[in-house]
Structures are given as structure tokens and as C-alpha cells.
Coordinates of C-alpha atoms in Angstrom, one line a residue:
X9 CA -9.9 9.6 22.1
X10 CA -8.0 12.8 20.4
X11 CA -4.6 13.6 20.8
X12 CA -4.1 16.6 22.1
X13 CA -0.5 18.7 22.7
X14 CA 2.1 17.0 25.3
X15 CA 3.1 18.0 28.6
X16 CA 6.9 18.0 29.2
X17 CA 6.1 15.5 31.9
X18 CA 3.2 13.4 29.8
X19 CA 3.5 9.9 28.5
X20 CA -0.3 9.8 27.3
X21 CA -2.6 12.1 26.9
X22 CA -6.1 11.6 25.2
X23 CA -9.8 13.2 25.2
X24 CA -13.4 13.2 24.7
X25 CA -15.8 15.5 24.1
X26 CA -19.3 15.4 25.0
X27 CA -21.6 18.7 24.6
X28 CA -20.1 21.0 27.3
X29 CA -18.1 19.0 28.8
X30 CA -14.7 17.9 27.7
X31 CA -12.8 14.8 29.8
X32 CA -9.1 14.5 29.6
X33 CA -7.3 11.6 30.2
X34 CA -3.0 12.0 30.9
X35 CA -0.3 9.6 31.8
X36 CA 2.4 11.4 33.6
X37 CA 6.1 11.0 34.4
X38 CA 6.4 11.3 38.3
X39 CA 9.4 13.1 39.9
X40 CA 10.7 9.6 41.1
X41 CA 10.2 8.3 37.6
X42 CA 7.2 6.3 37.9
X43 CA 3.8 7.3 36.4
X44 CA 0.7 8.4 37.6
X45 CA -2.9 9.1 36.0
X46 CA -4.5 12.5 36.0
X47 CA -8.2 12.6 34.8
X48 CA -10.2 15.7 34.1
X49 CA -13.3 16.6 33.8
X50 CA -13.9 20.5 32.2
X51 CA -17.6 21.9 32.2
X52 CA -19.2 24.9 31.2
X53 CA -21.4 26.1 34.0
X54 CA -25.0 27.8 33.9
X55 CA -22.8 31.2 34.0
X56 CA -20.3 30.3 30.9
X57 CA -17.3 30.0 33.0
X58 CA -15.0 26.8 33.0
X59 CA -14.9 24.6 35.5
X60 CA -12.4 21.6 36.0
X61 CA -11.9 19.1 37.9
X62 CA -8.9 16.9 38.7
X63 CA -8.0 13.3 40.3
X64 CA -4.9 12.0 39.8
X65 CA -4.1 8.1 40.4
X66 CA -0.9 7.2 41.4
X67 CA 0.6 3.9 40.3
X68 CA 0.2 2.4 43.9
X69 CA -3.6 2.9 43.7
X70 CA -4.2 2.5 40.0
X71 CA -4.5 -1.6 40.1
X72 CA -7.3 -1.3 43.3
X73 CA -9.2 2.0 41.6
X74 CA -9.6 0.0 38.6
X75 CA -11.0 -3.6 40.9
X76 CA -13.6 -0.9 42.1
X77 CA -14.2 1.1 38.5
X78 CA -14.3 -2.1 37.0
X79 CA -17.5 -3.5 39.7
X80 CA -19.6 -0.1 38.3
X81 CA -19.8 -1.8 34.9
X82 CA -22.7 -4.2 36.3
X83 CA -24.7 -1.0 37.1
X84 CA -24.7 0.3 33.0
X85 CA -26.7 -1.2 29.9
X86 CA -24.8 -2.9 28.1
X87 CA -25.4 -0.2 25.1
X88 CA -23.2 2.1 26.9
X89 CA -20.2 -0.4 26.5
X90 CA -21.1 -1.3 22.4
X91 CA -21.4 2.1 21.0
X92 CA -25.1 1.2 20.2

């Protein structure tokens, strides 16, 4: 992943580019201090226009969203997860 410019509020940001779409990936200081995961997805559509889209994982979620992402692996070759 890139760096890319900080957000007052960020603790890590990172992204990847692929063709027309771009995926960003921040860590972000919460209001009551704790932090919370913002993932985006930016696409060009058939028109040219930008389109993004947003979820954001707070840290009470993160540990059961990751149980879940972490079950999708089984359903990827294995060249997807070493770079081949």
C-alpha cells in the first residue's frame, strides 16, 4: 500500500490501485478516542464520473468482521494470496 496525505483525525491511512478503481484503507481517531476503520472503494463509472463508496468498522465490530472476512479466504486460489 501507498501512503497517501493524513487526515487530522487519521492514524493509518494506505492504498491500492487497480485499473479504475482505487481502494483506500484509514485508521481513524474516534471522538471518544478510540479507533475505527474506514474502507473505500473509488470507481470510475461507464460515464467518467467518480464513484465511492464507504464502510467504516468500528472497533466493537472489527474482531467479528475479520472472523467472517477471514472464512472468505477458503473461497480464493491460493494465487491471489502469493502474489503469483
Amino acid at each position: 500500500m501507498e501512503k497517501v496525505e493524513r487526515k487530522e483525525n487519521a492514524v493509518y491511512s494506505g492504498s491500492v490501485f487497480s485499473g479504475k478503481r482505487m481502494y483506500f484503507v484509514d485508521v481513524r481517531k474516534a471522538s471518544n478516542n478510540s479507533n475505527y476503520l474506514v474502507i473505500s472503494e473509488s470507481v470510475v463509472d461507464k460515464e467518467g464520473n467518480r464513484k465511492r463508496n464507504t464502510i467504516m468498522l468500528f472497533s466493537s465490530d472489527f474482531q467479528r468482521f475479520m472472523e467472517e472476512l477471514k472464512k472468505t479466504e477458503s473461497y480464493f486460489p491460493e494465487q491471489v494470496f502469493t502474489n503469483k
